[in-house]
Amino acid sequence: MTNSQPSSTSHPGPTPARERTLVLGGGGSAGNAWLIGVIAGLFDSGVDVTAADLIIGTSAGATAAAQITSAPLSELFAATLAPVRRLGGAQHDRPSAPASQTEHLERMRRIIASAENAADMRRKIGAAALESDASSDGSWPERWRATVAARLPRQEWPERSIRITAVDPYTGEPVVFDRDSGVELADAVAASTSNGFGVPPYRIGERRFIDGGYRRNENADLAAGYGRVLVLSPLGGRTLHPLEWVMQLSAQVDELRAGGSRVETILPDAASLAAFGGNMMDLSVRPAAARAGYEQGKGVAARLAEFWC
């Protein structure tokens, strides 16, 4: 883990080309496999979404963003199809056992119910995560970084422009990492995938970070100013938050369209939802999620071809 202090911003500056953005939302281990599957299915049908001018990744989508810009899609897709043995019932994509998905959702609902608004919610989630950090033995960041780094085909930031989201648990403010942030790629992805429930925040130098999905699960609004935006949301654009907090994907899409962007979304279909099962953190469902995503990508390619190509 790098010891340098990250420079980051909530409103990244423009990139040279501002035409097409690919947005990859969070959704656990199953969601990551589904994202790879959808993108591979699109690619094999003639729609290469990895050629986007900007790729925005959050949580599982942060891992996918780093993966699809660093290795051939055929290799990534094949890797997701390798069977994973279930260990003792639910298996979690973590080096230590966190709270179950059900416990995670229940805790989220309690925090949301007690919060005045989205900013207050992020601060409360951050406080709970920091409490976990205070009681930990300090080994979590090193172990989690090793786990994340092992998933990345390359350890260097790709030449293609990608942005990876996280949240500062002290202030609740969003953070965006890119190749100019002074943070190594594995650290940025590790920060974006640290949910703070049952595990401490991820440390980079003296700072702490938690999952970028606490800002907005997809963070599609960060694509403002781009002509075409394609959003892949493993969680189907759903939200636990009050609609007046405008955290939901539909609100993000409305904002982008109001700003002049054309927007398309891909949400899991019935076959993909069935493949996910009841626990999106279960590694054993990855092959089924990837296959379902692949078929879904092939199925929507014709619809998206004119929009994207």
PDB file of C-alpha atoms in Angstrom:
ATOM      1  CA  MET A   1       0.000   0.000   0.000  1.00  0.00           C
ATOM      2  CA  THR A   2       1.425   3.355  -0.971  1.00  0.00           C
ATOM      3  CA  ASN A   3       2.372   5.795   1.758  1.00  0.00           C
ATOM      4  CA  SER A   4       1.771   8.866  -0.371  1.00  0.00           C
ATOM      5  CA  GLN A   5      -1.165  11.112   0.420  1.00  0.00           C
ATOM      6  CA  PRO A   6      -3.851  11.025  -2.274  1.00  0.00           C
ATOM      7  CA  SER A   7      -4.999  14.116  -4.020  1.00  0.00           C
ATOM      8  CA  SER A   8      -8.623  13.735  -5.018  1.00  0.00           C
ATOM      9  CA  THR A   9     -11.620  15.765  -5.946  1.00  0.00           C
ATOM     10  CA  SER A  10     -15.389  15.507  -5.858  1.00  0.00           C
ATOM     11  CA  HIS A  11     -15.597  17.203  -9.270  1.00  0.00           C
ATOM     12  CA  PRO A  12     -12.883  15.876 -11.580  1.00  0.00           C
ATOM     13  CA  GLY A  13     -11.702  18.078 -14.396  1.00  0.00           C
ATOM     14  CA  PRO A  14     -12.490  17.415 -18.043  1.00  0.00           C
ATOM     15  CA  THR A  15     -10.778  14.784 -20.145  1.00  0.00           C
ATOM     16  CA  PRO A  16      -9.679  15.436 -23.739  1.00  0.00           C
ATOM     17  CA  ALA A  17     -12.686  13.638 -25.254  1.00  0.00           C
ATOM     18  CA  ARG A  18     -16.146  14.038 -23.739  1.00  0.00           C
ATOM     19  CA  GLU A  19     -18.379  11.931 -25.944  1.00  0.00           C
ATOM     20  CA  ARG A  20     -18.987   8.457 -24.464  1.00  0.00           C
ATOM     21  CA  THR A  21     -18.988   7.388 -20.804  1.00  0.00           C
ATOM     22  CA  LEU A  22     -19.438   3.897 -19.411  1.00  0.00           C
ATOM     23  CA  VAL A  23     -20.720   3.801 -15.816  1.00  0.00           C
ATOM     24  CA  LEU A  24     -20.295   0.586 -13.792  1.00  0.00           C
ATOM     25  CA  GLY A  25     -22.253   0.392 -10.545  1.00  0.00           C
ATOM     26  CA  GLY A  26     -21.709  -1.685  -7.418  1.00  0.00           C
ATOM     27  CA  GLY A  27     -23.191  -5.068  -6.621  1.00  0.00           C
ATOM     28  CA  GLY A  28     -20.811  -7.421  -4.869  1.00  0.00           C
ATOM     29  CA  SER A  29     -19.024 -10.419  -6.314  1.00  0.00           C
ATOM     30  CA  ALA A  30     -22.029 -11.499  -8.378  1.00  0.00           C
ATOM     31  CA  GLY A  31     -22.425  -7.965  -9.695  1.00  0.00           C
ATOM     32  CA  ASN A  32     -18.800  -7.851 -10.818  1.00  0.00           C
ATOM     33  CA  ALA A  33     -19.211 -11.134 -12.714  1.00  0.00           C
ATOM     34  CA  TRP A  34     -22.437  -9.884 -14.299  1.00  0.00           C
ATOM     35  CA  LEU A  35     -20.721  -6.686 -15.446  1.00  0.00           C
ATOM     36  CA  ILE A  36     -17.918  -8.656 -17.087  1.00  0.00           C
ATOM     37  CA  GLY A  37     -20.475 -10.939 -18.717  1.00  0.00           C
ATOM     38  CA  VAL A  38     -22.615  -8.110 -20.110  1.00  0.00           C
ATOM     39  CA  ILE A  39     -19.596  -6.262 -21.485  1.00  0.00           C
ATOM     40  CA  ALA A  40     -18.220  -9.463 -23.053  1.00  0.00           C
ATOM     41  CA  GLY A  41     -21.614 -10.240 -24.608  1.00  0.00           C
ATOM     42  CA  LEU A  42     -21.830  -6.755 -26.073  1.00  0.00           C
ATOM     43  CA  PHE A  43     -18.277  -6.999 -27.408  1.00  0.00           C
ATOM     44  CA  ASP A  44     -18.884 -10.348 -29.094  1.00  0.00           C
ATOM     45  CA  SER A  45     -21.956  -8.796 -30.727  1.00  0.00           C
ATOM     46  CA  GLY A  46     -19.991  -5.871 -32.155  1.00  0.00           C
ATOM     47  CA  VAL A  47     -20.489  -3.239 -29.428  1.00  0.00           C
ATOM     48  CA  ASP A  48     -17.218  -2.395 -27.675  1.00  0.00           C
ATOM     49  CA  VAL A  49     -18.135  -0.336 -24.627  1.00  0.00           C
ATOM     50  CA  THR A  50     -14.553  -0.533 -23.323  1.00  0.00           C
ATOM     51  CA  ALA A  51     -13.732   2.083 -25.972  1.00  0.00           C
ATOM     52  CA  ALA A  52     -15.519   4.731 -23.891  1.00  0.00           C
ATOM     53  CA  ASP A  53     -13.758   8.054 -23.452  1.00  0.00           C
ATOM     54  CA  LEU A  54     -14.362   7.740 -19.709  1.00  0.00           C
ATOM     55  CA  ILE A  55     -15.209   4.791 -17.457  1.00  0.00           C
ATOM     56  CA  ILE A  56     -16.608   5.470 -13.972  1.00  0.00           C
ATOM     57  CA  GLY A  57     -16.417   2.568 -11.512  1.00  0.00           C
ATOM     58  CA  THR A  58     -17.959   2.208  -8.077  1.00  0.00           C
ATOM     59  CA  SER A  59     -17.317  -0.695  -5.684  1.00  0.00           C
ATOM     60  CA  ALA A  60     -17.707  -3.900  -7.751  1.00  0.00           C
ATOM     61  CA  GLY A  61     -17.789  -1.607 -10.765  1.00  0.00           C
ATOM     62  CA  ALA A  62     -14.426  -0.145  -9.750  1.00  0.00           C
ATOM     63  CA  THR A  63     -12.904  -3.616  -9.940  1.00  0.00           C
ATOM     64  CA  ALA A  64     -14.560  -4.192 -13.315  1.00  0.00           C
ATOM     65  CA  ALA A  65     -13.333  -0.828 -14.640  1.00  0.00           C
ATOM     66  CA  ALA A  66      -9.743  -1.740 -13.771  1.00  0.00           C
ATOM     67  CA  GLN A  67     -10.159  -5.217 -15.240  1.00  0.00           C
ATOM     68  CA  ILE A  68     -11.721  -4.373 -18.612  1.00  0.00           C
ATOM     69  CA  THR A  69      -9.101  -1.711 -19.324  1.00  0.00           C
ATOM     70  CA  SER A  70      -6.204  -4.053 -18.543  1.00  0.00           C
ATOM     71  CA  ALA A  71      -6.951  -7.432 -20.143  1.00  0.00           C
ATOM     72  CA  PRO A  72      -8.798  -8.977 -23.111  1.00  0.00           C
ATOM     73  CA  LEU A  73     -12.489  -9.480 -22.430  1.00  0.00           C
ATOM     74  CA  SER A  74     -12.292 -13.101 -23.541  1.00  0.00           C
ATOM     75  CA  GLU A  75      -9.771 -13.833 -20.769  1.00  0.00           C
ATOM     76  CA  LEU A  76     -11.772 -11.950 -18.134  1.00  0.00           C
ATOM     77  CA  PHE A  77     -15.000 -13.689 -19.069  1.00  0.00           C
ATOM     78  CA  ALA A  78     -13.349 -17.117 -19.083  1.00  0.00           C
ATOM     79  CA  ALA A  79     -11.949 -16.449 -15.607  1.00  0.00           C
ATOM     80  CA  THR A  80     -15.418 -15.706 -14.216  1.00  0.00           C
ATOM     81  CA  LEU A  81     -16.671 -19.075 -15.453  1.00  0.00           C
ATOM     82  CA  ALA A  82     -14.248 -21.064 -13.301  1.00  0.00           C
ATOM     83  CA  PRO A  83     -16.264 -22.848 -10.588  1.00  0.00           C
ATOM     84  CA  VAL A  84     -15.834 -21.609  -7.027  1.00  0.00           C
ATOM     85  CA  ARG A  85     -16.499 -24.022  -4.185  1.00  0.00           C
ATOM     86  CA  ARG A  86     -18.935 -22.783  -1.555  1.00  0.00           C
ATOM     87  CA  LEU A  87     -17.375 -22.920   1.903  1.00  0.00           C
ATOM     88  CA  GLY A  88     -19.660 -23.506   4.880  1.00  0.00           C
ATOM     89  CA  GLY A  89     -22.793 -22.044   3.329  1.00  0.00           C
ATOM     90  CA  ALA A  90     -22.414 -18.357   2.417  1.00  0.00           C
ATOM     91  CA  GLN A  91     -18.979 -17.453   1.169  1.00  0.00           C
ATOM     92  CA  HIS A  92     -17.962 -13.835   1.190  1.00  0.00           C
ATOM     93  CA  ASP A  93     -15.578 -12.049  -1.105  1.00  0.00           C
ATOM     94  CA  ARG A  94     -13.537 -10.782   1.816  1.00  0.00           C
ATOM     95  CA  PRO A  95     -10.350 -11.949   3.533  1.00  0.00           C
ATOM     96  CA  SER A  96     -12.192 -11.858   6.871  1.00  0.00           C
ATOM     97  CA  ALA A  97     -15.804 -12.666   7.657  1.00  0.00           C
ATOM     98  CA  PRO A  98     -17.999  -9.534   7.684  1.00  0.00           C
ATOM     99  CA  ALA A  99     -21.639  -9.235   8.561  1.00  0.00           C
ATOM    100  CA  SER A 100     -23.966 -11.177   6.288  1.00  0.00           C
ATOM    101  CA  GLN A 101     -25.771  -9.434   3.451  1.00  0.00           C
ATOM    102  CA  THR A 102     -28.998  -9.526   5.477  1.00  0.00           C
ATOM    103  CA  GLU A 103     -27.287  -7.926   8.483  1.00  0.00           C
ATOM    104  CA  HIS A 104     -25.712  -5.348   6.184  1.00  0.00           C
ATOM    105  CA  LEU A 105     -29.100  -4.362   4.764  1.00  0.00           C
ATOM    106  CA  GLU A 106     -30.730  -4.214   8.183  1.00  0.00           C
ATOM    107  CA  ARG A 107     -27.975  -1.985   9.523  1.00  0.00           C
ATOM    108  CA  MET A 108     -28.221   0.239   6.463  1.00  0.00           C
ATOM    109  CA  ARG A 109     -31.972   0.602   6.970  1.00  0.00           C
ATOM    110  CA  ARG A 110     -31.468   1.604  10.616  1.00  0.00           C
ATOM    111  CA  ILE A 111     -28.894   4.239   9.694  1.00  0.00           C
ATOM    112  CA  ILE A 112     -31.038   5.585   6.859  1.00  0.00           C
ATOM    113  CA  ALA A 113     -34.067   5.801   9.160  1.00  0.00           C
ATOM    114  CA  SER A 114     -32.047   7.806  11.699  1.00  0.00           C
ATOM    115  CA  ALA A 115     -30.463  10.169   9.156  1.00  0.00           C
ATOM    116  CA  GLU A 116     -31.760  13.608   8.229  1.00  0.00           C
ATOM    117  CA  ASN A 117     -30.445  13.470   4.675  1.00  0.00           C
ATOM    118  CA  ALA A 118     -27.910  11.690   2.477  1.00  0.00           C
ATOM    119  CA  ALA A 119     -24.944  13.655   3.839  1.00  0.00           C
ATOM    120  CA  ASP A 120     -25.956  12.802   7.407  1.00  0.00           C
ATOM    121  CA  MET A 121     -26.314   9.150   6.407  1.00  0.00           C
ATOM    122  CA  ARG A 122     -22.783   9.064   4.964  1.00  0.00           C
ATOM    123  CA  ARG A 123     -21.355  10.613   8.129  1.00  0.00           C
ATOM    124  CA  LYS A 124     -23.145   8.043  10.297  1.00  0.00           C
ATOM    125  CA  ILE A 125     -21.957   5.178   8.145  1.00  0.00           C
ATOM    126  CA  GLY A 126     -18.464   6.643   8.326  1.00  0.00           C
ATOM    127  CA  ALA A 127     -18.622   6.887  12.119  1.00  0.00           C
ATOM    128  CA  ALA A 128     -19.667   3.237  12.376  1.00  0.00           C
ATOM    129  CA  ALA A 129     -16.861   2.220  10.037  1.00  0.00           C
ATOM    130  CA  LEU A 130     -14.299   4.212  12.011  1.00  0.00           C
ATOM    131  CA  GLU A 131     -15.469   2.519  15.207  1.00  0.00           C
ATOM    132  CA  SER A 132     -14.706  -0.803  13.530  1.00  0.00           C
ATOM    133  CA  ASP A 133     -11.310   0.574  12.544  1.00  0.00           C
ATOM    134  CA  ALA A 134     -10.515   1.537  16.145  1.00  0.00           C
ATOM    135  CA  SER A 135     -11.162  -2.017  17.350  1.00  0.00           C
ATOM    136  CA  SER A 136      -9.245  -3.765  14.545  1.00  0.00           C
ATOM    137  CA  ASP A 137      -5.730  -5.167  14.738  1.00  0.00           C
ATOM    138  CA  GLY A 138      -4.561  -2.990  11.835  1.00  0.00           C
ATOM    139  CA  SER A 139      -3.960  -5.858   9.414  1.00  0.00           C
ATOM    140  CA  TRP A 140      -7.098  -5.334   7.306  1.00  0.00           C
ATOM    141  CA  PRO A 141      -5.741  -2.843   4.719  1.00  0.00           C
ATOM    142  CA  GLU A 142      -2.731  -4.993   3.838  1.00  0.00           C
ATOM    143  CA  ARG A 143      -4.811  -8.155   3.513  1.00  0.00           C
ATOM    144  CA  TRP A 144      -7.578  -6.463   1.544  1.00  0.00           C
ATOM    145  CA  ARG A 145      -5.092  -4.813  -0.801  1.00  0.00           C
ATOM    146  CA  ALA A 146      -3.527  -8.194  -1.535  1.00  0.00           C
ATOM    147  CA  THR A 147      -6.966  -9.626  -2.320  1.00  0.00           C
ATOM    148  CA  VAL A 148      -7.845  -6.721  -4.617  1.00  0.00           C
ATOM    149  CA  ALA A 149      -4.465  -6.656  -6.350  1.00  0.00           C
ATOM    150  CA  ALA A 150      -4.762 -10.362  -7.156  1.00  0.00           C
ATOM    151  CA  ARG A 151      -7.942  -9.624  -9.141  1.00  0.00           C
ATOM    152  CA  LEU A 152      -6.351  -6.973 -11.332  1.00  0.00           C
ATOM    153  CA  PRO A 153      -4.661  -8.071 -14.565  1.00  0.00           C
ATOM    154  CA  ARG A 154      -2.251  -5.130 -14.244  1.00  0.00           C
ATOM    155  CA  GLN A 155      -1.202  -3.046 -11.273  1.00  0.00           C
ATOM    156  CA  GLU A 156      -0.702   0.181 -13.247  1.00  0.00           C
ATOM    157  CA  TRP A 157      -3.425   2.654 -14.114  1.00  0.00           C
ATOM    158  CA  PRO A 158      -4.533   2.084 -17.720  1.00  0.00           C
ATOM    159  CA  GLU A 159      -3.996   4.670 -20.408  1.00  0.00           C
ATOM    160  CA  ARG A 160      -7.747   4.886 -20.890  1.00  0.00           C
ATOM    161  CA  SER A 161      -9.419   7.390 -18.571  1.00  0.00           C
ATOM    162  CA  ILE A 162     -11.101   5.750 -15.584  1.00  0.00           C
ATOM    163  CA  ARG A 163     -12.382   7.280 -12.352  1.00  0.00           C
ATOM    164  CA  ILE A 164     -12.956   5.309  -9.176  1.00  0.00           C
ATOM    165  CA  THR A 165     -15.221   6.554  -6.412  1.00  0.00           C
ATOM    166  CA  ALA A 166     -14.909   6.390  -2.622  1.00  0.00           C
ATOM    167  CA  VAL A 167     -16.176   8.292   0.435  1.00  0.00           C
ATOM    168  CA  ASP A 168     -14.266   9.944   3.286  1.00  0.00           C
ATOM    169  CA  PRO A 169     -15.716   8.392   6.475  1.00  0.00           C
ATOM    170  CA  TYR A 170     -14.825  11.399   8.626  1.00  0.00           C
ATOM    171  CA  THR A 171     -16.678  13.994   6.551  1.00  0.00           C
ATOM    172  CA  GLY A 172     -18.957  11.868   4.394  1.00  0.00           C
ATOM    173  CA  GLU A 173     -17.607  13.721   1.357  1.00  0.00           C
ATOM    174  CA  PRO A 174     -17.173  11.833  -1.918  1.00  0.00           C
ATOM    175  CA  VAL A 175     -13.723  11.246  -3.374  1.00  0.00           C
ATOM    176  CA  VAL A 176     -12.770  10.398  -6.952  1.00  0.00           C
ATOM    177  CA  PHE A 177      -9.461   8.752  -7.840  1.00  0.00           C
ATOM    178  CA  ASP A 178      -7.813   8.704 -11.252  1.00  0.00           C
ATOM    179  CA  ARG A 179      -4.323   8.163 -12.628  1.00  0.00           C
ATOM    180  CA  ASP A 180      -3.322  11.696 -11.545  1.00  0.00           C
ATOM    181  CA  SER A 181      -4.414  11.301  -7.895  1.00  0.00           C
ATOM    182  CA  GLY A 182      -1.085   9.943  -6.649  1.00  0.00           C
ATOM    183  CA  VAL A 183      -2.788   6.703  -5.530  1.00  0.00           C
ATOM    184  CA  GLU A 184      -1.929   3.275  -6.889  1.00  0.00           C
ATOM    185  CA  LEU A 185      -4.681   1.489  -8.796  1.00  0.00           C
ATOM    186  CA  ALA A 186      -5.036  -1.363  -6.298  1.00  0.00           C
ATOM    187  CA  ASP A 187      -5.405   1.158  -3.453  1.00  0.00           C
ATOM    188  CA  ALA A 188      -8.121   3.083  -5.299  1.00  0.00           C
ATOM    189  CA  VAL A 189     -10.096  -0.100  -5.991  1.00  0.00           C
ATOM    190  CA  ALA A 190      -9.587  -1.348  -2.426  1.00  0.00           C
ATOM    191  CA  ALA A 191     -10.927   1.951  -1.078  1.00  0.00           C
ATOM    192  CA  SER A 192     -13.992   1.845  -3.344  1.00  0.00           C
ATOM    193  CA  THR A 193     -14.826  -1.723  -2.278  1.00  0.00           C
ATOM    194  CA  SER A 194     -14.493  -1.320   1.517  1.00  0.00           C
ATOM    195  CA  ASN A 195     -18.094  -1.267   2.690  1.00  0.00           C
ATOM    196  CA  GLY A 196     -17.261  -0.483   6.332  1.00  0.00           C
ATOM    197  CA  PHE A 197     -19.764  -3.024   7.705  1.00  0.00           C
ATOM    198  CA  GLY A 198     -17.885  -5.598   9.735  1.00  0.00           C
ATOM    199  CA  VAL A 199     -14.626  -4.429   8.203  1.00  0.00           C
ATOM    200  CA  PRO A 200     -12.638  -1.230   8.851  1.00  0.00           C
ATOM    201  CA  PRO A 201     -12.267   1.596   6.343  1.00  0.00           C
ATOM    202  CA  TYR A 202      -9.388   1.255   3.921  1.00  0.00           C
ATOM    203  CA  ARG A 203      -6.266   3.262   4.779  1.00  0.00           C
ATOM    204  CA  ILE A 204      -4.164   5.127   2.246  1.00  0.00           C
ATOM    205  CA  GLY A 205      -1.423   6.954   4.109  1.00  0.00           C
ATOM    206  CA  GLU A 206      -3.099   8.885   6.913  1.00  0.00           C
ATOM    207  CA  ARG A 207      -6.514   8.952   5.265  1.00  0.00           C
ATOM    208  CA  ARG A 208      -9.411   6.489   5.449  1.00  0.00           C
ATOM    209  CA  PHE A 209     -11.953   5.585   2.766  1.00  0.00           C
ATOM    210  CA  ILE A 210     -15.162   3.582   2.439  1.00  0.00           C
ATOM    211  CA  ASP A 211     -17.274   2.321  -0.443  1.00  0.00           C
ATOM    212  CA  GLY A 212     -18.049   4.868  -3.163  1.00  0.00           C
ATOM    213  CA  GLY A 213     -21.584   3.498  -3.401  1.00  0.00           C
ATOM    214  CA  TYR A 214     -22.523   5.430  -0.266  1.00  0.00           C
ATOM    215  CA  ARG A 215     -22.533   8.567  -2.402  1.00  0.00           C
ATOM    216  CA  ARG A 216     -24.778   7.046  -5.058  1.00  0.00           C
ATOM    217  CA  ASN A 217     -24.625   3.400  -6.027  1.00  0.00           C
ATOM    218  CA  GLU A 218     -23.940   4.116  -9.693  1.00  0.00           C
ATOM    219  CA  ASN A 219     -22.532   7.670  -9.445  1.00  0.00           C
ATOM    220  CA  ALA A 220     -23.702   8.172 -13.015  1.00  0.00           C
ATOM    221  CA  ASP A 221     -24.078  11.906 -12.477  1.00  0.00           C
ATOM    222  CA  LEU A 222     -20.272  12.147 -12.547  1.00  0.00           C
ATOM    223  CA  ALA A 223     -20.611  11.693 -16.319  1.00  0.00           C
ATOM    224  CA  ALA A 224     -22.217  15.150 -16.649  1.00  0.00           C
ATOM    225  CA  GLY A 225     -21.088  16.896 -19.814  1.00  0.00           C
ATOM    226  CA  TYR A 226     -20.621  13.736 -21.865  1.00  0.00           C
ATOM    227  CA  GLY A 227     -22.752  13.234 -24.956  1.00  0.00           C
ATOM    228  CA  ARG A 228     -23.633   9.562 -24.451  1.00  0.00           C
ATOM    229  CA  VAL A 229     -23.737   7.706 -21.155  1.00  0.00           C
ATOM    230  CA  LEU A 230     -24.278   3.972 -20.752  1.00  0.00           C
ATOM    231  CA  VAL A 231     -25.002   2.795 -17.195  1.00  0.00           C
ATOM    232  CA  LEU A 232     -24.708  -0.831 -16.069  1.00  0.00           C
ATOM    233  CA  SER A 233     -26.306  -1.304 -12.640  1.00  0.00           C
ATOM    234  CA  PRO A 234     -26.070  -4.797 -11.088  1.00  0.00           C
ATOM    235  CA  LEU A 235     -28.486  -3.694  -8.360  1.00  0.00           C
ATOM    236  CA  GLY A 236     -31.048  -2.671 -10.947  1.00  0.00           C
ATOM    237  CA  GLY A 237     -31.100   1.004  -9.999  1.00  0.00           C
ATOM    238  CA  ARG A 238     -32.817   0.161  -6.705  1.00  0.00           C
ATOM    239  CA  THR A 239     -32.291   2.234  -3.586  1.00  0.00           C
ATOM    240  CA  LEU A 240     -33.009   1.896   0.129  1.00  0.00           C
ATOM    241  CA  HIS A 241     -33.101   5.666   0.528  1.00  0.00           C
ATOM    242  CA  PRO A 242     -36.092   8.014   0.580  1.00  0.00           C
ATOM    243  CA  LEU A 243     -36.759   9.160  -2.969  1.00  0.00           C
ATOM    244  CA  GLU A 244     -36.483  12.800  -1.934  1.00  0.00           C
ATOM    245  CA  TRP A 245     -32.780  12.191  -1.318  1.00  0.00           C
ATOM    246  CA  VAL A 246     -32.485  11.622  -5.121  1.00  0.00           C
ATOM    247  CA  MET A 247     -29.971   8.800  -4.645  1.00  0.00           C
ATOM    248  CA  GLN A 248     -31.769   6.489  -7.101  1.00  0.00           C
ATOM    249  CA  LEU A 249     -30.508   5.811 -10.608  1.00  0.00           C
ATOM    250  CA  SER A 250     -33.611   7.310 -12.216  1.00  0.00           C
ATOM    251  CA  ALA A 251     -32.781  10.677 -10.619  1.00  0.00           C
ATOM    252  CA  GLN A 252     -29.206  10.473 -11.891  1.00  0.00           C
ATOM    253  CA  VAL A 253     -30.461   9.702 -15.381  1.00  0.00           C
ATOM    254  CA  ASP A 254     -32.883  12.648 -15.234  1.00  0.00           C
ATOM    255  CA  GLU A 255     -30.037  14.963 -14.227  1.00  0.00           C
ATOM    256  CA  LEU A 256     -27.847  13.783 -17.080  1.00  0.00           C
ATOM    257  CA  ARG A 257     -30.609  14.151 -19.640  1.00  0.00           C
ATOM    258  CA  ALA A 258     -31.460  17.615 -18.335  1.00  0.00           C
ATOM    259  CA  GLY A 259     -27.820  18.503 -18.989  1.00  0.00           C
ATOM    260  CA  GLY A 260     -28.034  17.351 -22.589  1.00  0.00           C
ATOM    261  CA  SER A 261     -26.647  13.805 -22.333  1.00  0.00           C
ATOM    262  CA  ARG A 262     -28.219  10.827 -24.056  1.00  0.00           C
ATOM    263  CA  VAL A 263     -28.474   7.991 -21.547  1.00  0.00           C
ATOM    264  CA  GLU A 264     -29.109   4.261 -21.786  1.00  0.00           C
ATOM    265  CA  THR A 265     -29.174   1.757 -18.918  1.00  0.00           C
ATOM    266  CA  ILE A 266     -28.721  -1.992 -18.627  1.00  0.00           C
ATOM    267  CA  LEU A 267     -30.312  -3.563 -15.556  1.00  0.00           C
ATOM    268  CA  PRO A 268     -30.331  -7.275 -14.684  1.00  0.00           C
ATOM    269  CA  ASP A 269     -33.102  -9.182 -16.423  1.00  0.00           C
ATOM    270  CA  ALA A 270     -35.049 -12.055 -14.851  1.00  0.00           C
ATOM    271  CA  ALA A 271     -32.419 -14.658 -15.754  1.00  0.00           C
ATOM    272  CA  SER A 272     -29.637 -12.535 -14.280  1.00  0.00           C
ATOM    273  CA  LEU A 273     -31.577 -11.914 -11.064  1.00  0.00           C
ATOM    274  CA  ALA A 274     -32.184 -15.642 -10.725  1.00  0.00           C
ATOM    275  CA  ALA A 275     -28.457 -16.278 -11.213  1.00  0.00           C
ATOM    276  CA  PHE A 276     -27.574 -13.862  -8.408  1.00  0.00           C
ATOM    277  CA  GLY A 277     -29.561 -15.849  -5.850  1.00  0.00           C
ATOM    278  CA  GLY A 278     -30.010 -14.343  -2.412  1.00  0.00           C
ATOM    279  CA  ASN A 279     -26.452 -13.212  -1.710  1.00  0.00           C
ATOM    280  CA  MET A 280     -24.507 -11.108  -4.184  1.00  0.00           C
ATOM    281  CA  MET A 281     -21.364 -11.536  -2.093  1.00  0.00           C
ATOM    282  CA  ASP A 282     -21.398 -15.310  -2.655  1.00  0.00           C
ATOM    283  CA  LEU A 283     -18.422 -16.222  -4.843  1.00  0.00           C
ATOM    284  CA  SER A 284     -20.040 -19.461  -5.956  1.00  0.00           C
ATOM    285  CA  VAL A 285     -22.680 -17.647  -8.049  1.00  0.00           C
ATOM    286  CA  ARG A 286     -20.116 -15.849 -10.203  1.00  0.00           C
ATOM    287  CA  PRO A 287     -20.155 -18.325 -13.118  1.00  0.00           C
ATOM    288  CA  ALA A 288     -23.951 -18.248 -13.372  1.00  0.00           C
ATOM    289  CA  ALA A 289     -24.029 -14.448 -13.035  1.00  0.00           C
ATOM    290  CA  ALA A 290     -21.401 -14.071 -15.760  1.00  0.00           C
ATOM    291  CA  ARG A 291     -23.226 -16.413 -18.151  1.00  0.00           C
ATOM    292  CA  ALA A 292     -26.537 -14.628 -17.576  1.00  0.00           C
ATOM    293  CA  GLY A 293     -24.849 -11.274 -18.097  1.00  0.00           C
ATOM    294  CA  TYR A 294     -23.234 -12.507 -21.311  1.00  0.00           C
ATOM    295  CA  GLU A 295     -26.546 -13.607 -22.751  1.00  0.00           C
ATOM    296  CA  GLN A 296     -28.158 -10.352 -21.689  1.00  0.00           C
ATOM    297  CA  GLY A 297     -25.357  -8.360 -23.324  1.00  0.00           C
ATOM    298  CA  LYS A 298     -25.822 -10.236 -26.578  1.00  0.00           C
ATOM    299  CA  GLY A 299     -29.560  -9.691 -26.354  1.00  0.00           C
ATOM    300  CA  VAL A 300     -29.383  -5.898 -25.992  1.00  0.00           C
ATOM    301  CA  ALA A 301     -26.475  -5.307 -28.390  1.00  0.00           C
ATOM    302  CA  ALA A 302     -28.652  -4.518 -31.394  1.00  0.00           C
ATOM    303  CA  ARG A 303     -30.596  -1.949 -29.405  1.00  0.00           C
ATOM    304  CA  LEU A 304     -27.430  -0.274 -28.202  1.00  0.00           C
ATOM    305  CA  ALA A 305     -25.424  -0.404 -31.416  1.00  0.00           C
ATOM    306  CA  GLU A 306     -26.799   2.810 -32.918  1.00  0.00           C
ATOM    307  CA  PHE A 307     -26.617   4.625 -29.580  1.00  0.00           C
ATOM    308  CA  TRP A 308     -23.019   3.645 -28.827  1.00  0.00           C
ATOM    309  CA  CYS A 309     -21.359   3.073 -32.170  1.00  0.00           C
TER     310      CYS A 309
END
